[in-house]
Coordinates of C-alpha atoms and ligand atoms in Angstrom, one line a residue:
M28 CA -33.7 -23.0 28.8
K29 CA -30.0 -22.8 29.3
F30 CA -29.6 -21.1 25.9
T31 CA -32.3 -18.5 26.7
S32 CA -30.7 -17.7 30.0
T33 CA -27.4 -17.2 28.3
L34 CA -29.0 -14.7 25.9
V35 CA -30.6 -12.9 28.8
A36 CA -27.2 -12.7 30.5
A37 CA -25.6 -11.4 27.3
A38 CA -28.2 -8.8 26.8
G39 CA -27.6 -7.6 30.4
L40 CA -23.9 -7.4 29.8
L41 CA -24.3 -5.2 26.7
A42 CA -26.6 -2.9 28.7
S43 CA -24.1 -2.6 31.6
P44 CA -22.2 0.7 31.8
A45 CA -18.9 -1.2 31.7
L46 CA -19.4 -2.2 28.1
A47 CA -21.7 0.6 27.0
A48 CA -19.2 3.5 27.7
P49 CA -16.3 2.4 25.5
Y50 CA -18.7 1.2 22.9
A51 CA -20.3 4.6 22.7
Q52 CA -16.8 6.1 22.3
L53 CA -16.1 3.9 19.3
Q54 CA -19.2 5.1 17.4
T55 CA -17.3 8.1 16.0
R56 CA -13.7 8.2 14.8
N57 CA -11.0 10.6 15.6
T58 CA -10.8 11.6 11.9
T59 CA -10.1 15.3 12.1
S60 CA -6.8 15.7 14.0
S61 CA -4.7 18.5 12.6
S62 CA -1.7 16.1 12.5
S63 CA -3.4 14.2 9.7
T64 CA -3.3 17.0 7.1
V65 CA -0.3 17.0 4.9
E66 CA 0.9 20.3 3.5
Q67 CA 4.2 20.7 1.6
P68 CA 6.4 18.2 3.4
V69 CA 10.2 18.8 3.8
L70 CA 12.6 15.9 3.5
N71 CA 14.3 15.3 6.8
V72 CA 17.6 13.7 5.8
T73 CA 18.8 11.4 8.6
Y74 CA 21.6 9.6 6.8
T75 CA 24.0 10.5 4.0
S76 CA 26.6 8.1 2.7
P77 CA 30.0 9.2 1.4
V78 CA 29.6 10.4 -2.2
N79 CA 31.3 8.8 -5.2
S80 CA 30.5 10.9 -8.2
S81 CA 30.8 7.9 -10.6
L82 CA 27.9 6.1 -8.8
P83 CA 24.2 6.7 -9.2
N84 CA 22.1 8.2 -6.4
V85 CA 19.3 6.6 -4.5
V86 CA 17.0 8.0 -1.8
I87 CA 15.8 5.6 0.9
F88 CA 12.6 6.3 2.9
A89 CA 12.8 4.0 6.0
T90 CA 9.4 3.4 7.7
G91 CA 10.2 0.5 10.0
G92 CA 8.8 -3.0 9.8
T93 CA 10.3 -6.5 10.0
I94 CA 13.2 -5.4 7.8
A95 CA 14.2 -3.1 10.7
G96 CA 13.0 -5.6 13.3
S97 CA 14.9 -7.3 16.1
S98 CA 14.2 -10.3 18.3
A99 CA 16.0 -11.7 21.3
S100 CA 16.1 -15.1 19.7
N101 CA 17.7 -15.9 16.3
T102 CA 15.0 -18.6 15.5
D103 CA 12.1 -16.4 16.4
T104 CA 10.4 -15.2 13.2
T105 CA 7.0 -14.3 14.7
K106 CA 7.5 -12.5 18.1
Y107 CA 9.8 -9.6 17.4
T108 CA 9.7 -5.8 17.6
A109 CA 9.3 -4.2 14.2
G110 CA 11.1 -1.0 13.4
V111 CA 13.9 -0.8 16.1
V112 CA 16.8 -0.7 13.6
G113 CA 17.4 2.8 12.1
I114 CA 18.3 3.5 8.4
E115 CA 22.0 4.0 9.1
A116 CA 22.2 0.5 10.7
L117 CA 20.3 -1.0 7.8
V118 CA 22.7 0.4 5.2
Q119 CA 25.8 -0.4 7.3
A120 CA 24.6 -4.1 7.6
V121 CA 24.9 -4.3 3.8
P122 CA 28.1 -2.4 2.9
N123 CA 27.8 -3.7 -0.7
I124 CA 25.1 -1.1 -1.2
L125 CA 27.7 1.7 -1.2
N126 CA 29.5 0.0 -4.1
V127 CA 26.3 0.2 -6.1
T128 CA 25.0 3.7 -5.3
N129 CA 25.3 6.8 -3.1
V130 CA 22.6 6.9 -0.5
V131 CA 20.5 9.7 1.1
G132 CA 18.2 8.3 3.8
S133 CA 15.2 9.7 5.6
Q134 CA 13.5 8.0 8.6
V135 CA 9.9 8.8 7.4
A136 CA 8.3 6.6 10.1
N137 CA 9.4 3.9 12.4
T138 CA 6.6 1.4 12.8
G139 CA 5.2 -1.9 11.8
S140 CA 3.3 -1.5 8.6
V141 CA -0.1 -2.0 10.2
N142 CA 0.4 1.5 11.6
I143 CA 1.4 3.1 8.3
N144 CA -1.6 5.3 7.4
S145 CA -3.0 7.7 4.8
T146 CA -1.1 10.6 6.3
I147 CA 2.3 8.8 6.0
I148 CA 1.7 7.5 2.4
L149 CA 0.4 10.9 1.2
R150 CA 3.6 12.6 2.7
M151 CA 5.8 10.0 1.0
A152 CA 4.0 10.5 -2.3
K153 CA 4.5 14.3 -2.1
L154 CA 8.1 13.9 -1.1
A155 CA 8.7 11.3 -3.9
N156 CA 7.4 13.6 -6.6
G157 CA 9.7 16.4 -5.4
I158 CA 12.7 14.1 -5.2
L159 CA 12.2 12.0 -8.4
C160 CA 10.1 14.1 -10.8
A161 CA 11.6 17.6 -10.5
E162 CA 13.3 18.7 -13.8
N163 CA 16.6 19.2 -12.0
S164 CA 16.4 15.9 -10.1
T165 CA 19.7 14.1 -9.6
T166 CA 18.1 11.1 -7.9
D167 CA 17.9 7.9 -10.0
G168 CA 15.4 6.0 -7.9
L169 CA 13.6 5.8 -4.5
V170 CA 13.5 2.8 -2.2
I171 CA 11.0 2.5 0.6
T172 CA 11.7 0.0 3.4
H173 CA 8.4 -1.1 4.8
G174 CA 6.7 -3.8 6.9
T175 CA 5.2 -6.4 4.7
D176 CA 1.6 -6.5 6.0
T177 CA 0.4 -3.4 4.2
L178 CA 3.4 -3.1 1.8
E179 CA 1.2 -3.7 -1.3
E180 CA -1.0 -0.8 -0.3
T181 CA 1.9 1.7 -0.1
A182 CA 3.4 0.4 -3.3
F183 CA 0.1 0.7 -5.2
F184 CA -0.5 4.2 -3.8
M185 CA 3.0 5.2 -5.1
D186 CA 2.3 3.6 -8.4
M187 CA -0.8 5.8 -8.9
T188 CA 0.7 9.0 -7.6
V189 CA 4.4 9.1 -8.6
N190 CA 4.5 9.2 -12.4
C191 CA 7.8 10.1 -13.9
K192 CA 10.4 7.8 -15.4
S193 CA 12.3 7.1 -12.2
P194 CA 11.2 4.1 -10.2
V195 CA 9.8 3.7 -6.7
V196 CA 10.9 0.3 -5.2
V197 CA 9.2 -0.9 -2.0
V198 CA 11.0 -3.5 -0.1
G199 CA 10.5 -5.5 3.1
A200 CA 11.6 -8.7 4.9
M201 CA 9.8 -11.6 6.3
R202 CA 12.5 -12.4 8.9
P203 CA 13.8 -9.9 11.5
S204 CA 17.4 -8.8 11.2
T205 CA 18.4 -11.0 14.2
A206 CA 17.0 -14.2 12.6
I207 CA 19.1 -17.0 11.0
S208 CA 19.1 -16.3 7.2
A209 CA 17.5 -12.9 7.7
D210 CA 16.2 -11.9 4.2
G211 CA 16.3 -8.1 4.8
P212 CA 20.0 -7.4 3.8
A213 CA 19.8 -9.2 0.5
N214 CA 16.3 -7.7 -0.2
L215 CA 17.6 -4.2 0.5
L216 CA 20.7 -4.6 -1.8
E217 CA 18.4 -6.0 -4.6
A218 CA 16.0 -3.1 -4.1
V219 CA 18.6 -0.4 -4.4
T220 CA 20.1 -2.2 -7.4
V221 CA 16.7 -2.1 -9.1
A222 CA 16.0 1.5 -8.2
V223 CA 19.2 2.8 -9.9
S224 CA 19.1 0.4 -12.8
P225 CA 18.4 2.1 -16.2
A226 CA 16.3 -1.0 -17.1
A227 CA 13.9 -0.2 -14.2
R228 CA 12.7 3.2 -15.7
N229 CA 9.2 3.8 -16.8
R230 CA 7.8 0.7 -15.0
G231 CA 6.0 2.6 -12.2
A232 CA 6.3 1.3 -8.6
M233 CA 7.7 -2.2 -7.9
I234 CA 7.9 -4.6 -5.0
V235 CA 11.2 -6.4 -4.5
L236 CA 11.6 -9.4 -2.1
N237 CA 12.9 -12.9 -2.3
D238 CA 15.0 -12.4 -5.5
R239 CA 11.9 -11.3 -7.5
I240 CA 10.5 -8.1 -8.9
G241 CA 6.7 -7.5 -9.0
Q242 CA 4.7 -4.6 -10.4
A243 CA 2.9 -2.8 -7.6
T244 CA -0.6 -2.9 -9.1
Y245 CA -0.8 -6.6 -9.4
T246 CA 1.5 -7.9 -6.5
S247 CA 0.0 -8.9 -3.1
K248 CA 1.1 -10.5 0.1
T249 CA -0.3 -14.1 -0.4
N250 CA 1.1 -15.9 2.7
A251 CA 1.3 -14.8 6.3
N252 CA 4.6 -16.5 7.0
S253 CA 6.7 -17.6 4.1
L254 CA 9.5 -15.8 2.3
D255 CA 7.9 -16.2 -1.2
T256 CA 4.8 -14.4 0.0
F257 CA 4.7 -11.5 -2.6
Q258 CA 3.1 -12.8 -5.8
A259 CA 1.0 -11.7 -8.7
I260 CA -0.8 -15.1 -9.2
E261 CA -2.1 -14.3 -12.7
Q262 CA 0.3 -11.6 -14.0
G263 CA 3.5 -13.0 -12.7
Y264 CA 6.8 -11.4 -11.8
I265 CA 8.3 -8.8 -14.2
G266 CA 11.9 -9.7 -13.3
G267 CA 14.4 -11.4 -11.1
F268 CA 18.1 -11.3 -10.4
L269 CA 21.2 -12.8 -12.0
S270 CA 24.4 -12.4 -9.9
N271 CA 22.6 -9.6 -8.1
K272 CA 21.9 -7.7 -11.3
P273 CA 18.2 -7.2 -12.0
F274 CA 16.9 -8.9 -15.1
F275 CA 13.6 -7.8 -16.6
Y276 CA 11.7 -10.4 -18.7
Y277 CA 10.0 -7.7 -20.9
P278 CA 10.8 -4.2 -21.9
A279 CA 9.3 -1.4 -19.8
S280 CA 5.5 -1.3 -19.6
Q281 CA 2.8 -0.1 -17.2
P282 CA -0.4 -1.9 -16.0
T283 CA -3.2 -1.8 -18.6
F284 CA -5.8 0.9 -17.6
K285 CA -3.6 2.4 -14.9
N286 CA -5.1 5.5 -13.3
K287 CA -2.7 8.4 -12.4
F288 CA -3.3 11.0 -9.8
D289 CA -1.6 14.3 -9.0
V290 CA -1.3 14.7 -5.2
T291 CA 0.0 18.3 -5.3
N292 CA -3.2 19.8 -3.9
I293 CA -4.4 16.9 -1.8
T294 CA -3.9 17.5 1.9
E295 CA -5.7 14.4 3.3
L296 CA -7.4 11.2 2.2
P297 CA -11.0 10.6 3.2
Q298 CA -11.9 7.6 5.3
V299 CA -12.9 4.6 3.1
D300 CA -13.8 1.3 4.8
V301 CA -13.6 -2.3 3.5
L302 CA -16.2 -4.9 4.4
I303 CA -16.2 -8.5 3.1
S304 CA -19.1 -10.6 2.0
Y305 CA -19.9 -14.1 3.2
Q306 CA -23.0 -16.3 4.0
N307 CA -25.4 -14.2 6.0
F308 CA -23.6 -10.9 5.1
D309 CA -26.3 -8.3 5.6
A310 CA -24.2 -5.1 5.1
A311 CA -25.7 -3.6 8.3
L312 CA -22.2 -2.3 9.0
I313 CA -22.5 0.1 6.0
P314 CA -24.6 2.7 7.9
A315 CA -22.3 2.2 10.9
A316 CA -19.3 3.0 8.8
V317 CA -20.9 6.0 7.3
K318 CA -21.9 7.2 10.7
A319 CA -18.3 6.8 11.8
G320 CA -17.1 9.0 8.9
A321 CA -16.7 6.8 5.9
K322 CA -17.0 8.7 2.6
G323 CA -16.9 5.5 0.5
I324 CA -17.1 1.8 1.1
V325 CA -15.4 -1.2 -0.7
I326 CA -17.0 -4.6 -0.4
G327 CA -14.8 -7.6 -1.0
G328 CA -17.5 -9.7 -2.7
T329 CA -17.6 -13.5 -2.5
G330 CA -16.8 -14.0 -6.2
A331 CA -16.9 -11.4 -9.0
G332 CA -18.4 -8.8 -6.6
S333 CA -21.3 -10.9 -5.5
T334 CA -23.0 -10.1 -2.2
T335 CA -26.2 -11.5 -0.5
D336 CA -29.8 -10.4 -1.3
V337 CA -30.2 -9.0 2.2
A338 CA -27.2 -6.7 1.7
Q339 CA -28.8 -5.0 -1.3
P340 CA -31.1 -2.5 0.5
Y341 CA -28.1 -1.2 2.5
I342 CA -26.0 -0.9 -0.6
E343 CA -28.8 0.9 -2.5
A344 CA -29.5 3.3 0.4
A345 CA -25.8 4.2 0.6
L346 CA -25.6 4.9 -3.1
A347 CA -28.8 7.0 -2.9
A348 CA -27.1 9.0 -0.1
G349 CA -24.1 9.7 -2.4
I350 CA -21.8 7.2 -0.8
P351 CA -19.9 5.3 -3.5
I352 CA -19.9 1.5 -3.0
V353 CA -17.2 -0.4 -4.9
L354 CA -17.6 -4.1 -5.3
S355 CA -14.3 -6.0 -5.5
S356 CA -13.5 -9.6 -4.9
K357 CA -12.2 -11.2 -1.7
T358 CA -10.7 -14.0 -3.8
N359 CA -7.9 -11.4 -4.5
G360 CA -7.8 -12.6 -8.1
G361 CA -9.7 -12.1 -11.4
A362 CA -11.9 -9.1 -12.1
V363 CA -15.3 -7.7 -11.2
P364 CA -16.6 -6.7 -14.7
P365 CA -18.2 -3.2 -15.2
S366 CA -21.8 -3.0 -14.1
G367 CA -22.8 0.4 -15.6
S368 CA -25.2 1.1 -12.7
G369 CA -25.8 0.5 -9.0
A370 CA -22.6 -0.3 -7.1
I371 CA -19.3 0.4 -8.9
S372 CA -17.2 -2.5 -10.1
S373 CA -13.5 -2.7 -9.2
G374 CA -12.2 -4.3 -12.3
F375 CA -8.9 -6.0 -11.5
L376 CA -8.2 -4.2 -8.2
N377 CA -8.5 -6.2 -5.0
P378 CA -10.3 -4.8 -2.0
V379 CA -7.4 -2.9 -0.4
K380 CA -6.3 -1.5 -3.7
S381 CA -9.8 -0.5 -4.7
R382 CA -9.9 1.4 -1.4
L383 CA -6.8 3.5 -2.2
Q384 CA -8.1 4.3 -5.7
L385 CA -11.5 5.3 -4.2
Q386 CA -9.7 7.5 -1.6
L387 CA -7.8 9.3 -4.3
A388 CA -10.9 9.7 -6.5
L389 CA -12.8 11.3 -3.5
A390 CA -9.8 13.4 -2.5
T391 CA -9.6 14.9 -6.1
G392 CA -13.3 15.8 -5.9
M393 CA -14.8 13.3 -8.2
G394 CA -18.6 12.6 -7.9
M395 CA -20.3 9.3 -8.1
E396 CA -20.5 9.0 -11.9
E397 CA -16.9 10.2 -12.4
I398 CA -15.8 7.5 -9.9
R399 CA -17.8 4.9 -11.8
G400 CA -16.1 6.0 -15.0
L401 CA -12.7 5.8 -13.3
F402 CA -13.2 2.2 -12.2
E403 CA -15.3 0.9 -15.1
D404 CA -15.0 2.8 -18.4
K405 CA -11.6 1.6 -19.7
L406 CA -12.5 -2.1 -19.1
A407 CA -16.0 -1.5 -20.4
G408 CA -14.7 0.0 -23.6
Y409 CA -12.3 -2.9 -24.0
L410 CA -15.0 -5.5 -23.6
E411 CA -17.3 -3.7 -26.0
A412 CA -14.7 -3.2 -28.7
Ligands
NAG4 C1 -9.9 9.9 20.3 O1 -9.1 11.1 20.7 C2 -9.2 11.4 22.1 C3 -8.5 12.7 22.3 O2 -7.3 12.8 21.6 C4 -8.6 10.2 22.9 O3 -8.7 10.5 24.2 C5 -9.4 8.9 22.5 O4 -8.8 7.8 23.2 C6 -9.4 8.7 21.0 N1 -10.3 7.6 20.7 C7 -10.0 6.6 19.9 C8 -11.0 5.6 19.7 O5 -8.9 6.6 19.3
NAG5 C1 -1.0 8.5 11.0 O1 -0.1 8.3 11.9 C2 0.6 9.5 12.3 C3 1.8 9.1 13.3 O2 1.3 8.2 14.3 C4 -0.4 10.5 13.0 O3 0.3 11.7 13.3 C5 -1.5 10.8 12.0 O4 -2.5 11.6 12.6 C6 -2.1 9.5 11.5 N1 -3.1 9.8 10.4 C7 -4.3 9.3 10.4 C8 -5.1 9.7 9.2 O5 -4.7 8.5 11.2
NAG6 C1 14.2 14.4 11.7 O1 14.5 13.0 12.0 C2 15.1 12.8 13.3 C3 15.4 11.3 13.4 O2 14.3 10.5 13.2 C4 14.2 13.4 14.4 O3 14.9 13.2 15.6 C5 13.9 14.8 14.1 O4 13.0 15.3 15.1 C6 13.3 15.0 12.8 N1 13.2 16.4 12.5 C7 12.1 16.9 11.9 C8 12.1 18.4 11.6 O5 11.1 16.2 11.6
NAG7 C1 33.7 5.0 -7.2 O1 32.9 4.1 -8.0 C2 33.6 3.6 -9.1 C3 32.6 2.8 -9.9 O2 32.1 1.8 -9.2 C4 34.8 2.7 -8.6 O3 35.5 2.2 -9.7 C5 35.7 3.5 -7.7 O4 36.7 2.7 -7.1 C6 34.9 4.2 -6.6 N1 35.7 5.1 -5.9 C7 35.9 5.1 -4.5 C8 36.8 6.1 -4.0 O5 35.4 4.2 -3.9
NAG8 C1 33.5 -2.6 -3.2 O1 34.3 -2.4 -4.4 C2 35.7 -2.5 -4.1 C3 36.4 -2.2 -5.4 O2 35.9 -2.9 -6.5 C4 36.0 -3.9 -3.6 O3 37.4 -4.0 -3.3 C5 35.2 -4.1 -2.3 O4 35.4 -5.4 -1.8 C6 33.7 -3.9 -2.5 N1 33.0 -3.9 -1.3 C7 32.0 -4.7 -1.1 C8 31.4 -4.6 0.3 O5 31.4 -5.3 -2.0
NAG9 C1 15.6 21.9 -8.0 O1 15.0 23.1 -8.2 C2 14.1 23.4 -7.0 C3 13.3 24.7 -7.4 O2 14.1 25.6 -8.1 C4 15.0 23.7 -5.8 O3 14.2 24.0 -4.7 C5 15.8 22.4 -5.5 O4 16.7 22.5 -4.5 C6 16.6 21.9 -6.8 N1 17.1 20.6 -6.5 C7 18.3 20.2 -6.9 C8 18.6 18.8 -6.6 O5 19.1 21.0 -7.5
NAG10 C1 -3.3 22.9 -7.6 O1 -3.7 24.2 -7.2 C2 -3.1 25.3 -7.9 C3 -3.4 26.6 -7.2 O2 -4.8 26.6 -7.0 C4 -3.5 25.2 -9.4 O3 -2.9 26.2 -10.1 C5 -3.2 23.8 -9.9 O4 -3.7 23.7 -11.2 C6 -3.7 22.7 -9.1 N1 -3.2 21.4 -9.5 C7 -3.9 20.3 -9.6 C8 -3.2 19.1 -10.2 O5 -5.1 20.3 -9.4

């Protein structure tokens, strides 16, 4: 009786105008604001160090995040304001940087990484290609300072879209600049040291934190709080530091089956949403996502892309409507092997990385079967050989 009356009360609340109005607003997204198209961006230089012609040159894109964060208390590592310290202050806090390299800095954004979005990463990829990959480039490497929460997403996006020998190094910090043992200054020094190191060439984008170098495709944030959060559990680190000099364990190589994209003609990335599977997952949010503008969906499956039986009709309906569905794994490890039909398998890409690859595939005009080929063919060929 009590349960029934609670349900009745809840139903009444949902029907009340107070909840219905904002809910109605949320049914469509603000996807088509003109500020989200990226044409040919111009580098807005906000900091230039003194130039020493015998040193290499690095460009730093500062985006905010904990590495530029500040707190009123030096023991507080959770409640702080991300992105209050500008690029000049970041470099000045680590004068050793100017003994390693000349620096040109651009404040590309100033926000915690949860608010870094597809407009900002597309702009950075276009700028990076102009700065690093032009024939007359005098820049040895690019460093992006970034909040850690979505750092792996930006790093993987740069790995797919910036493909010349010069490296992109994405760096962050777990402790704000005002904390005891703040990790940002050392991380930043290590990141610029990697970016200008001849040994770092031809390795794609890398993530540098906590004295370690990880390849962007495989490295993820694995712990919400600790300094050693960035790891590639299976693939490991590609290098570390000895007396602040980067040391790579193997000669330069790139991830197996890496896909490269040219962003020159891409002006925006389509909306792709990520859902995860669990007991009772029924995928009813797929049509809701499509209604709200999603052009593709990634499902973080419970194992190797597994989802419930009741989710299947929604997945099949979306595929039939031309919406690609990619099955990845919410375990963030292992691979979803190629399926050849139905939903598309992610291979070794985790859900958020599958999303970025799907966005680029859609943005370059690929259709369903081309997208399946992109995600599945190389691994399928390997398994069949
Ligand atoms: C959508 O954009 C409108 C106009 O810019 C704004 O008033 C509204 O709050 C936005 N809604 C959401 C959900 O962001
Ligand atoms: C990303 O954020 C910037 C700055 O807040 C905003 O101008 C842009 O419209 C956003 N892009 C998307 C796709 O939301
Ligand atoms: C360049 O960056 C500075 C500092 O962030 C900002 O005040 C200025 O508006 C920017 N200029 C352009 C053209 O974006
Ligand atoms: C320029 O860099 C070189 C190489 O590190 C160093 O020996 C020299 O002292 C620097 N010059 C100045 C003016 O700092
Ligand atoms: C930079 O190099 C010079 C010359 O080798 C040295 O005297 C100075 O202490 C160095 N500065 C830093 C901050 O490492
Ligand atoms: C490289 O060449 C391009 C196109 O000619 C020019 O716009 C750019 O300023 C040059 N960059 C450098 C570093 O010389
Ligand atoms: C970009 O567009 C130009 C002009 O239409 C074209 O010549 C070029 O091949 C395109 N590049 C890519 C990578 O699609």
